[in-house]
Every structure is written in structure tokens, then in C-alpha cells.
């Protein structure tokens, strides 16, 4: 039985939970109390992840971190959601790197500042992040205009990776992708229809938190 360390607000953890569910691989969750500083705690870093991040996946004695690495590991181990040729595998890696650098990370930071940060966010920082999100989302929206999934004809771990944050409620970020990025919205609907999909708030541990600063942004 896998053990997934994460928390419900963490789209990076959701990527892994979603894949595990799609693989029908049983797992238990371990709550990471990120909002109260657990990932910055020296003891947690020593025992669980020196990089100070969720998700962490335990597979027996193995402990894996970085969602991209975990997705790749699970895809290979279960023989599913990988590429069907070396070229497709290269494309999957390309999209996962783009996701980690831009698509997920700017949005996750923006949403964190708006919804969960302890102090009201700086408008200049939000404006900067918005331009970065718009750039990355624009690229993905254009890519998805002529295809159903990011790589090849079927869903792959590239789709699971980029999907981490798109299922959270619009109230947490103010980003209404149905209006701003319709091809991403249609892709999101396709992923939602995959077996195993469920809302991040239903599959990961940790109380839901009412968004704090979105209305004033
Ligand atoms: N590239 C990493 C990003 C992981 C990440 O940023 N996780 C967040 C939670 S969603 C975290 O634990 N952040 C702690 C911090 O940055 O201090 C991955 O894909 O696993």
C-alpha cells in the first residue's frame, strides 16, 4: 500500500492522488500540516523530505519526492499513462518540465497568496504573477486547440501533471478558465471524466479553508 504525504490545498499532491486513483492503486494519505509550517520544520525535513515540499510518496522502503518523478515512477511501475514511443516520452518530459517551471508554479503561488497567505498580498506581485500565468496558460490553451490531450491521442502523466490546480474552485484564484482559456476548460472536462477523478478536497486530508484575499484583489 502506497502512502501519500500531502494536503487538500496542494495541487502538486493532487496530481499524484489523481494518478493513483486512475491506476486503481490503493494508498493511504498522511497529512502534511503545510499551513502551520510543517514543511519548514527541520525534523520533518530530516525524516520526510529535505527539499521541504509535499507531495512525498512512500512505496515500501522507497521514499519519492517531486511530483514529476513520482508520476513517472508510477506510470512505469504500473505500465499505464506513459508515452507509446521514445518521442512521446520525450514530449511528456518536456511538458512536465514546463509545468513545474511555469504552468503549475506561477498559478499555485498566485492562488496561495490570494487564498491562504497570512497577510494581504502585494498588488505588484500579483500583477507580475498574472502576466506569467497568462503566458503559460495561453501556450497550453493554444496547444490544446487541436488535440484532446497534451501528448499523443490518449491521457498521459503530462496531463495529470498539468491538471494539479485546474480543479480548484474559481473563488480561490479569481481565474475563470472557462471564459479565459476555453481549450483548457474542455481538456479539464475530459480529465474529469476519467475513472478515478474526484475533487482534491475529497481525496486529500486537511480542512478546507475559506479564501482570504481574493475579493479585494
Ligand atoms: N516541483 C514540486 C513542487 C512541490 C511544491 O511546491 N509543493 C508545495 C505544496 S503544493 C510545498 O510543499 N511547498 C513548500 C514550500 O515551498 O515551502 C513538485 O512538483 O513536487
mmCIF file of C-alpha atoms in Angstrom, residues 117-192:
data_model
loop_
_atom_site.group_PDB
_atom_site.id
_atom_site.type_symbol
_atom_site.label_atom_id
_atom_site.label_comp_id
_atom_site.label_asym_id
_atom_site.label_seq_id
_atom_site.Cartn_x
_atom_site.Cartn_y
_atom_site.Cartn_z
ATOM 1 C CA UNK A 117 -1.400 33.744 2.779
ATOM 2 C CA UNK A 118 -1.333 35.106 6.317
ATOM 3 C CA UNK A 119 -1.049 38.747 5.121
ATOM 4 C CA UNK A 120 -2.709 40.598 2.240
ATOM 5 C CA UNK A 121 -0.652 40.134 -0.951
ATOM 6 C CA UNK A 122 1.250 42.950 -2.660
ATOM 7 C CA UNK A 123 -0.717 44.042 -5.785
ATOM 8 C CA UNK A 124 2.515 44.413 -7.794
ATOM 9 C CA UNK A 125 3.486 40.809 -7.037
ATOM 10 C CA UNK A 126 0.005 39.635 -8.033
ATOM 11 C CA UNK A 127 0.147 41.632 -11.264
ATOM 12 C CA UNK A 128 3.523 40.110 -12.143
ATOM 13 C CA UNK A 129 2.298 36.579 -11.438
ATOM 14 C CA UNK A 130 -0.837 37.182 -13.504
ATOM 15 C CA UNK A 131 1.245 38.026 -16.570
ATOM 16 C CA UNK A 132 3.274 34.844 -16.042
ATOM 17 C CA UNK A 133 0.126 32.720 -15.626
ATOM 18 C CA UNK A 134 -1.495 34.272 -18.697
ATOM 19 C CA UNK A 135 1.645 33.492 -20.707
ATOM 20 C CA UNK A 136 1.827 29.852 -19.646
ATOM 21 C CA UNK A 137 -1.938 29.251 -19.848
ATOM 22 C CA UNK A 138 -2.034 30.875 -23.294
ATOM 23 C CA UNK A 139 0.596 28.439 -24.566
ATOM 24 C CA UNK A 140 -1.268 25.414 -23.218
ATOM 25 C CA UNK A 141 -4.630 26.681 -24.479
ATOM 26 C CA UNK A 142 -3.206 27.061 -27.985
ATOM 27 C CA UNK A 143 -1.611 23.592 -27.830
ATOM 28 C CA UNK A 144 -4.941 22.061 -26.799
ATOM 29 C CA UNK A 145 -6.885 23.786 -29.584
ATOM 30 C CA UNK A 146 -6.095 20.921 -31.971
ATOM 31 C CA UNK A 147 -5.766 17.927 -29.635
ATOM 32 C CA UNK A 148 -7.572 16.245 -26.780
ATOM 33 C CA UNK A 149 -4.569 15.541 -24.556
ATOM 34 C CA UNK A 150 -1.132 17.112 -24.224
ATOM 35 C CA UNK A 151 0.857 14.277 -25.809
ATOM 36 C CA UNK A 152 -0.477 11.758 -28.305
ATOM 37 C CA UNK A 153 -4.074 10.639 -28.560
ATOM 38 C CA UNK A 154 -4.538 9.366 -25.009
ATOM 39 C CA UNK A 155 -4.119 10.800 -21.498
ATOM 40 C CA UNK A 156 -0.587 10.567 -20.099
ATOM 41 C CA UNK A 157 1.192 11.642 -16.945
ATOM 42 C CA UNK A 158 1.767 15.006 -18.651
ATOM 43 C CA UNK A 159 -1.985 15.602 -18.355
ATOM 44 C CA UNK A 160 -2.001 14.518 -14.711
ATOM 45 C CA UNK A 161 0.877 16.895 -14.019
ATOM 46 C CA UNK A 162 -0.690 19.972 -15.570
ATOM 47 C CA UNK A 163 -4.085 19.179 -14.076
ATOM 48 C CA UNK A 164 -2.948 19.668 -10.471
ATOM 49 C CA UNK A 165 -4.534 23.072 -9.877
ATOM 50 C CA UNK A 166 -7.261 23.345 -12.528
ATOM 51 C CA UNK A 167 -9.958 21.645 -10.468
ATOM 52 C CA UNK A 168 -9.875 24.040 -7.520
ATOM 53 C CA UNK A 169 -12.818 26.438 -7.174
ATOM 54 C CA UNK A 170 -12.630 29.719 -9.077
ATOM 55 C CA UNK A 171 -13.242 31.535 -5.760
ATOM 56 C CA UNK A 172 -9.704 30.633 -4.654
ATOM 57 C CA UNK A 173 -7.947 32.423 -7.509
ATOM 58 C CA UNK A 174 -10.468 34.516 -9.423
ATOM 59 C CA UNK A 175 -9.323 32.659 -12.577
ATOM 60 C CA UNK A 176 -12.324 31.600 -14.607
ATOM 61 C CA UNK A 177 -10.647 29.431 -17.246
ATOM 62 C CA UNK A 178 -13.923 28.597 -18.947
ATOM 63 C CA UNK A 179 -14.028 32.230 -20.009
ATOM 64 C CA UNK A 180 -10.296 32.942 -20.387
ATOM 65 C CA UNK A 181 -8.925 29.620 -21.724
ATOM 66 C CA UNK A 182 -11.747 27.527 -23.233
ATOM 67 C CA UNK A 183 -9.499 24.776 -24.621
ATOM 68 C CA UNK A 184 -8.005 24.194 -21.170
ATOM 69 C CA UNK A 185 -11.545 24.124 -19.772
ATOM 70 C CA UNK A 186 -12.603 21.443 -22.295
ATOM 71 C CA UNK A 187 -9.452 19.398 -21.547
ATOM 72 C CA UNK A 188 -10.264 19.708 -17.829
ATOM 73 C CA UNK A 189 -13.726 18.247 -18.534
ATOM 74 C CA UNK A 190 -12.132 15.315 -20.380
ATOM 75 C CA UNK A 191 -9.836 14.622 -17.415
ATOM 76 C CA UNK A 192 -12.727 14.920 -15.010
#
